[in-house]
Short mmCIF file of C-alpha atoms in Angstrom, two decimals:
data_model
loop_
_atom_site.label_atom_id
_atom_site.label_comp_id
_atom_site.label_asym_id
_atom_site.label_seq_id
_atom_site.Cartn_x
_atom_site.Cartn_y
_atom_site.Cartn_z
CA UNK A 22 -17.75 11.54 22.22
CA UNK A 23 -17.47 8.57 21.74
CA UNK A 24 -18.49 7.94 18.19
CA UNK A 25 -16.82 11.04 16.39
CA UNK A 26 -13.02 9.15 17.29
CA UNK A 27 -14.09 6.18 16.58
CA UNK A 28 -11.22 5.42 13.74
CA UNK A 29 -13.19 2.67 10.98
CA UNK A 30 -10.48 0.67 8.96
CA UNK A 31 -11.29 -1.31 7.04
CA UNK A 32 -8.81 -3.77 5.11
CA UNK A 33 -6.40 -5.74 7.75
CA UNK A 34 -3.39 -5.16 4.55
CA UNK A 35 -0.27 -3.38 5.02
CA UNK A 36 -2.60 -0.28 4.47
CA UNK A 37 -5.11 -0.22 6.93
CA UNK A 38 -2.10 -2.09 9.35
CA UNK A 39 0.33 1.26 9.59
CA UNK A 40 -2.19 3.75 9.56
CA UNK A 41 -3.64 2.15 12.71
CA UNK A 42 -0.09 2.18 13.64
CA UNK A 43 0.55 5.87 13.05
CA UNK A 44 -2.59 6.50 14.67
CA UNK A 45 -1.58 4.61 17.72
CA UNK A 46 1.81 6.86 17.86
CA UNK A 47 0.18 9.82 17.90
CA UNK A 48 -2.48 8.90 20.45
CA UNK A 49 0.53 7.81 22.61
CA UNK A 50 3.29 10.82 21.76
CA UNK A 51 1.13 13.68 21.04
CA UNK A 52 -2.55 12.72 22.52
CA UNK A 53 -1.29 13.87 26.13
CA UNK A 54 0.15 17.19 24.62
CA UNK A 55 -2.93 18.48 21.88
CA UNK A 56 -6.00 15.83 23.42
CA UNK A 57 -5.60 14.95 27.23
CA UNK A 58 -9.44 15.41 28.01
CA UNK A 59 -10.25 13.48 24.64
CA UNK A 60 -7.86 10.06 24.79
CA UNK A 61 -10.20 7.85 26.84
CA UNK A 62 -12.44 8.11 24.62
CA UNK A 63 -10.82 7.08 21.39
CA UNK A 64 -11.41 3.53 20.01
CA UNK A 65 -10.00 2.06 16.94
CA UNK A 66 -11.57 -1.12 14.75
CA UNK A 67 -10.39 -2.72 11.98
CA UNK A 68 -12.81 -4.38 9.97
CA UNK A 69 -11.34 -7.85 7.66
CA UNK A 70 -13.35 -10.23 5.91
CA UNK A 71 -10.33 -12.96 6.08
CA UNK A 72 -10.24 -14.77 9.86
CA UNK A 73 -6.67 -12.96 9.89
CA UNK A 74 -4.77 -10.10 8.97
CA UNK A 75 -1.33 -9.01 6.77
CA UNK A 76 -2.08 -12.07 4.75
CA UNK A 77 1.69 -12.24 2.59
CA UNK A 78 3.37 -12.48 6.29
CA UNK A 79 3.92 -15.66 7.92
CA UNK A 80 1.96 -16.48 10.63
CA UNK A 81 4.30 -15.82 13.83
CA UNK A 82 4.09 -12.25 11.66
CA UNK A 83 0.73 -11.67 12.43
CA UNK A 84 0.49 -12.52 15.66
CA UNK A 85 3.18 -9.89 16.55
CA UNK A 86 1.89 -7.23 14.54
CA UNK A 87 -0.83 -8.09 16.44
CA UNK A 88 0.01 -7.98 19.79
CA UNK A 89 1.85 -5.07 18.88
CA UNK A 90 -1.33 -2.90 17.84
CA UNK A 91 -3.36 -4.82 20.49
CA UNK A 92 -0.68 -3.07 23.71
CA UNK A 93 -2.36 -1.24 26.20
CA UNK A 94 -0.96 3.05 26.30
CA UNK A 95 -0.37 3.79 29.87
CA UNK A 96 0.15 7.80 29.96
CA UNK A 97 2.03 8.20 33.37
CA UNK A 98 1.64 12.32 33.24
CA UNK A 99 -2.14 11.86 32.89
CA UNK A 100 -2.74 8.85 35.24
CA UNK A 101 -4.26 7.11 32.24
CA UNK A 102 -4.22 3.62 30.88
CA UNK A 103 -6.01 2.65 27.74
CA UNK A 104 -6.50 -0.10 24.62
CA UNK A 105 -7.92 1.62 21.80
CA UNK A 106 -7.13 -0.84 18.83
CA UNK A 107 -9.80 -3.31 18.29
CA UNK A 108 -9.33 -6.16 15.72
CA UNK A 109 -13.11 -7.24 13.60
CA UNK A 110 -12.10 -10.31 11.65
CA UNK A 111 -14.08 -12.89 10.04
CA UNK A 112 -16.91 -9.51 9.45
CA UNK A 113 -17.46 -8.81 5.75
CA UNK A 114 -18.49 -4.42 5.38
CA UNK A 115 -21.75 -4.65 2.79
CA UNK A 116 -22.31 -0.95 3.34
CA UNK A 117 -20.78 2.23 4.38
CA UNK A 118 -23.20 5.72 4.96
CA UNK A 119 -22.15 8.65 6.62
CA UNK A 120 -22.41 7.42 9.99
CA UNK A 121 -22.75 3.85 10.19
CA UNK A 122 -20.35 0.04 8.03
CA UNK A 123 -22.94 -2.22 8.20
CA UNK A 124 -22.12 -5.77 7.99
CA UNK A 125 -23.17 -8.38 6.09
CA UNK A 126 -24.73 -10.40 8.80
CA UNK A 127 -27.01 -7.59 10.04
CA UNK A 128 -24.70 -5.62 12.57
CA UNK A 129 -23.37 -2.89 12.61
CA UNK A 130 -20.75 0.01 14.15
CA UNK A 131 -20.84 4.12 14.36
CA UNK A 132 -17.75 6.19 13.69
CA UNK A 133 -16.51 9.16 12.67
CA UNK A 134 -13.70 8.07 10.38
CA UNK A 135 -13.67 5.28 8.28
CA UNK A 136 -10.43 4.87 6.22
CA UNK A 137 -10.87 2.12 3.00
CA UNK A 138 -7.81 0.20 2.98
CA UNK A 139 -9.32 -3.49 1.20
CA UNK A 140 -8.53 -2.84 -2.49
CA UNK A 141 -10.69 -1.27 -5.23
CA UNK A 142 -12.81 -2.74 -7.79
CA UNK A 143 -11.95 -3.01 -11.49
CA UNK A 144 -11.89 0.62 -13.77
CA UNK A 145 -14.52 0.94 -15.87
CA UNK A 146 -11.93 0.02 -19.19
CA UNK A 147 -11.33 -3.50 -17.37
CA UNK A 148 -14.94 -4.25 -17.07
CA UNK A 149 -15.68 -3.26 -20.77
CA UNK A 150 -12.14 -5.33 -21.79
CA UNK A 151 -13.65 -8.42 -19.89
CA UNK A 152 -17.60 -7.77 -21.59
CA UNK A 153 -15.88 -7.25 -24.91
CA UNK A 154 -13.71 -11.02 -24.80
CA UNK A 155 -16.55 -12.99 -23.36
CA UNK A 156 -16.83 -15.12 -26.49
CA UNK A 157 -12.88 -15.86 -26.31
CA UNK A 158 -10.93 -18.61 -23.64
CA UNK A 159 -10.75 -15.25 -21.13
CA UNK A 160 -14.66 -16.08 -19.83
CA UNK A 161 -13.47 -19.76 -18.48
CA UNK A 162 -10.09 -17.66 -16.99
CA UNK A 163 -12.37 -15.62 -14.85
CA UNK A 164 -12.99 -18.42 -12.64
CA UNK A 165 -9.76 -17.98 -11.33
CA UNK A 166 -8.94 -14.19 -12.23
CA UNK A 167 -12.66 -12.72 -10.45
CA UNK A 168 -13.09 -9.66 -12.30
CA UNK A 169 -8.85 -8.80 -12.80
CA UNK A 170 -7.85 -9.57 -16.91
CA UNK A 171 -6.44 -13.39 -17.55
CA UNK A 172 -3.11 -13.12 -18.83
CA UNK A 173 -0.02 -15.38 -19.89
CA UNK A 174 3.01 -15.56 -18.78
CA UNK A 175 4.23 -12.72 -21.32
CA UNK A 176 1.20 -10.99 -19.91
CA UNK A 177 -0.90 -10.60 -23.06
CA UNK A 178 -4.60 -10.70 -22.35
CA UNK A 179 -5.99 -14.47 -23.07
CA UNK A 180 -8.52 -14.05 -25.94
CA UNK A 181 -6.87 -11.26 -27.03
CA UNK A 182 -4.69 -12.63 -29.86
CA UNK A 183 -1.71 -11.01 -28.17
CA UNK A 184 -2.45 -6.85 -29.51
CA UNK A 185 -3.77 -6.02 -25.70
CA UNK A 186 -1.54 -6.09 -22.73
CA UNK A 187 -1.63 -5.46 -18.90
CA UNK A 188 0.27 -5.76 -15.99
CA UNK A 189 -0.81 -4.48 -12.07
CA UNK A 190 -3.88 -4.85 -10.41
CA UNK A 191 -5.26 -5.20 -13.28
CA UNK A 192 -4.11 -8.37 -14.51
CA UNK A 193 -3.49 -12.02 -12.92
CA UNK A 194 -1.74 -15.09 -13.75
CA UNK A 195 -3.77 -17.77 -14.04
CA UNK A 196 -0.90 -19.97 -14.01
CA UNK A 197 0.93 -18.31 -10.47
CA UNK A 198 -1.67 -15.45 -9.18
CA UNK A 199 0.76 -12.31 -7.83
CA UNK A 200 -0.32 -10.15 -4.58
CA UNK A 201 -1.63 -6.98 -6.21
CA UNK A 202 1.45 -4.74 -4.98
CA UNK A 203 2.97 -1.83 -6.00
CA UNK A 204 6.20 -4.28 -6.47
CA UNK A 205 5.17 -6.89 -8.82
CA UNK A 206 3.07 -3.91 -11.11
CA UNK A 207 6.78 -2.34 -11.29
CA UNK A 208 8.39 -5.80 -12.06
CA UNK A 209 5.79 -6.38 -14.83
CA UNK A 210 6.39 -2.47 -16.28
CA UNK A 211 10.03 -3.41 -16.65
CA UNK A 212 9.93 -6.92 -18.47
CA UNK A 213 6.35 -5.79 -20.43
CA UNK A 214 9.06 -2.46 -21.56
CA UNK A 215 12.18 -5.25 -22.23
CA UNK A 216 9.77 -7.57 -24.02
CA UNK A 217 8.07 -4.61 -26.40
CA UNK A 218 11.44 -3.34 -27.28
CA UNK A 219 13.21 -5.88 -28.85
CA UNK A 220 12.74 -7.53 -31.83
CA UNK A 221 10.18 -10.53 -30.93
CA UNK A 222 6.72 -11.80 -33.27
CA UNK A 223 4.49 -11.35 -29.85
CA UNK A 224 1.49 -12.35 -32.23
CA UNK A 225 2.04 -15.29 -33.93
CA UNK A 226 -0.26 -18.40 -34.09
CA UNK A 227 0.08 -21.91 -35.05
CA UNK A 228 -2.04 -24.20 -37.63
CA UNK A 229 -5.10 -24.39 -34.80
CA UNK A 230 -4.71 -20.55 -34.56
CA UNK A 231 -3.72 -20.75 -30.59
CA UNK A 232 -0.92 -17.89 -29.72
CA UNK A 233 1.95 -19.25 -30.07
CA UNK A 234 4.95 -17.17 -27.49
CA UNK A 235 6.94 -14.24 -29.00
CA UNK A 236 9.82 -15.92 -30.89
CA UNK A 237 12.58 -13.83 -31.78
CA UNK A 238 13.44 -12.28 -34.82
CA UNK A 239 16.95 -11.22 -34.74
CA UNK A 240 18.79 -14.06 -33.32
CA UNK A 241 21.63 -12.18 -33.38
CA UNK A 242 20.20 -9.85 -30.84
CA UNK A 243 22.21 -10.16 -27.30
CA UNK A 244 20.73 -11.69 -24.30
CA UNK A 245 20.33 -10.11 -21.19
CA UNK A 246 21.59 -12.89 -18.09
CA UNK A 247 17.77 -13.75 -17.29
CA UNK A 248 16.87 -14.22 -20.75
CA UNK A 249 19.97 -17.07 -21.22
CA UNK A 250 19.06 -18.77 -18.33
CA UNK A 251 15.14 -18.94 -19.56
CA UNK A 252 15.90 -20.29 -23.01
CA UNK A 253 18.55 -23.11 -21.10
CA UNK A 254 15.90 -23.85 -18.42
CA UNK A 255 13.40 -24.44 -21.64
CA UNK A 256 15.60 -25.82 -24.59
CA UNK A 257 14.71 -23.30 -26.14
CA UNK A 258 16.72 -20.22 -27.46
CA UNK A 259 13.71 -18.80 -30.20
CA UNK A 260 11.14 -17.45 -27.61
CA UNK A 261 11.64 -14.80 -24.96
CA UNK A 262 11.76 -15.44 -21.44
CA UNK A 263 8.06 -15.67 -19.66
CA UNK A 264 7.37 -13.02 -16.66
CA UNK A 265 9.75 -13.74 -13.89
CA UNK A 266 8.74 -12.37 -10.46
CA UNK A 267 11.28 -11.62 -7.91
CA UNK A 268 10.16 -12.02 -4.12
CA UNK A 269 12.55 -8.60 -2.66
CA UNK A 270 10.36 -9.03 0.47
CA UNK A 271 7.72 -7.31 1.88
CA UNK A 272 7.81 -4.52 4.98
CA UNK A 273 4.40 -2.84 7.50
CA UNK A 274 5.66 -0.37 10.17
CA UNK A 275 3.33 -1.46 13.88
CA UNK A 276 3.56 0.88 15.57
CA UNK A 277 6.44 2.98 18.74
CA UNK A 278 9.56 2.52 16.74
CA UNK A 279 8.84 -1.00 15.53
CA UNK A 280 8.00 -3.18 11.71
CA UNK A 281 7.76 -5.95 9.96
CA UNK A 282 10.12 -7.14 7.42
CA UNK A 283 9.80 -10.62 5.41
CA UNK A 284 12.65 -11.19 2.85
CA UNK A 285 12.48 -14.31 0.86
CA UNK A 286 16.14 -15.80 0.84
CA UNK A 287 14.90 -19.16 -1.40
CA UNK A 288 12.05 -19.86 -3.79
CA UNK A 289 9.32 -22.79 -3.54
CA UNK A 290 7.61 -24.75 -5.84
CA UNK A 291 3.97 -24.26 -6.11
CA UNK A 292 3.91 -27.98 -7.37
CA UNK A 293 5.39 -29.27 -4.12
CA UNK A 294 3.49 -28.58 -0.55
CA UNK A 295 6.37 -29.84 0.54
CA UNK A 296 8.42 -27.37 -0.76
CA UNK A 297 8.11 -24.43 0.78
CA UNK A 298 9.81 -20.51 -0.06
CA UNK A 299 12.60 -19.67 2.65
CA UNK A 300 12.21 -16.46 4.35
CA UNK A 301 13.79 -13.84 6.30
CA UNK A 302 11.91 -12.67 9.38
CA UNK A 303 12.40 -9.75 11.07
CA UNK A 304 10.89 -7.91 13.92
CA UNK A 305 11.28 -4.99 16.59
CA UNK A 306 13.83 -2.10 16.15
CA UNK A 307 15.73 -4.58 13.48
CA UNK A 308 12.88 -4.45 11.40
CA UNK A 309 11.99 -0.73 11.38
CA UNK A 310 15.56 0.23 10.82
CA UNK A 311 15.23 -2.10 8.05
CA UNK A 312 12.50 -0.84 6.80
CA UNK A 313 13.07 2.90 7.25
CA UNK A 314 16.35 1.91 5.64
CA UNK A 315 14.63 0.64 2.66
CA UNK A 316 11.94 3.70 2.55
CA UNK A 317 14.58 6.31 1.73
CA UNK A 318 16.57 4.32 -1.45
CA UNK A 319 13.28 4.16 -2.66
CA UNK A 320 13.32 7.93 -2.20
CA UNK A 321 13.26 9.57 -6.17
CA UNK A 322 16.19 12.47 -5.41
CA UNK A 323 18.83 13.04 -3.26
CA UNK A 324 16.75 16.35 -2.21
CA UNK A 325 13.56 13.85 -1.27
CA UNK A 326 16.14 11.89 0.82
CA UNK A 327 17.07 14.84 3.27
CA UNK A 328 13.77 16.10 3.17
CA UNK A 329 12.37 13.21 4.56
CA UNK A 330 15.24 12.09 6.62
CA UNK A 331 14.96 16.03 8.07
CA UNK A 332 11.32 15.37 8.44
CA UNK A 333 11.54 12.50 10.94
CA UNK A 334 14.27 14.06 13.57
CA UNK A 335 12.04 16.96 13.29
CA UNK A 336 9.42 14.90 14.22
CA UNK A 337 11.50 13.00 16.73
CA UNK A 338 12.82 15.52 18.96
CA UNK A 339 9.36 17.98 18.69
CA UNK A 340 6.29 15.63 18.21
CA UNK A 341 3.99 15.96 15.41
CA UNK A 342 3.32 18.97 13.31
CA UNK A 343 -0.69 19.20 13.74
CA UNK A 344 -0.79 23.03 12.63
CA UNK A 345 -3.18 21.29 9.01
CA UNK A 346 -5.40 19.13 10.85
#
């Protein structure tokens, strides 16, 4: 029973942590109703190659997440106390078979269900483009981009002569690498759409055949406020503003109606180790309220907002619907 009820979660980023938190909620709130005899055998193992979890968060937030997830669950109706979750940090996975998760140190664990939340490898098209650019600057840039397409500040693939653009998980701005998140990809997509829809010469070269920054063809075209600020800071009005990432914050649900919310309120300076970003850190019930508010705001239609809200209310009143499990 213990093997079949062991849940192995590979990856301790927001996806793995939120899945574990929801699973703990199910065990605590709905498990006693449906599976009272099986609860003592449930095990949740979060496997992470790094020495810590939720690396985008500050240290204090990580410790709070660990405290919440490794909490002891007391089920009074069954006179049962369990602590089902365990972290396996500094543990690299070498293989996942039908019954076991194998580690690079030679150990292994058996499991009943396994969730891979540690990211994915590059798509074949990404690997093929990197291979095709092997004899360009892209080869040296791979030392830091490591399997992702290295791009310049305007998201042009290095070595692609200004004819190839890359954004999201498959790209890496070598000057300032960013996390492979939807928030980054969304902002890059918006930036690239504006760049390509305006009158910029994006593949101009100098006398030494080096790629120049995108140059404005129409000097009279109106500029947005962000472009005006970038032009002022660079002292050059003819060049397109490079991509600037705006950190809107990160969220992670930690179970039992609590969440982490980290919002950057002041940027740091990557060239100055003492000038770090100022981040607002919110935990507990307040963090959970913020997490749900952002979740609703991200819905694509009023209909979805109503459906999600009704689903939350139904779960709160009647528990989770397990008819499709």
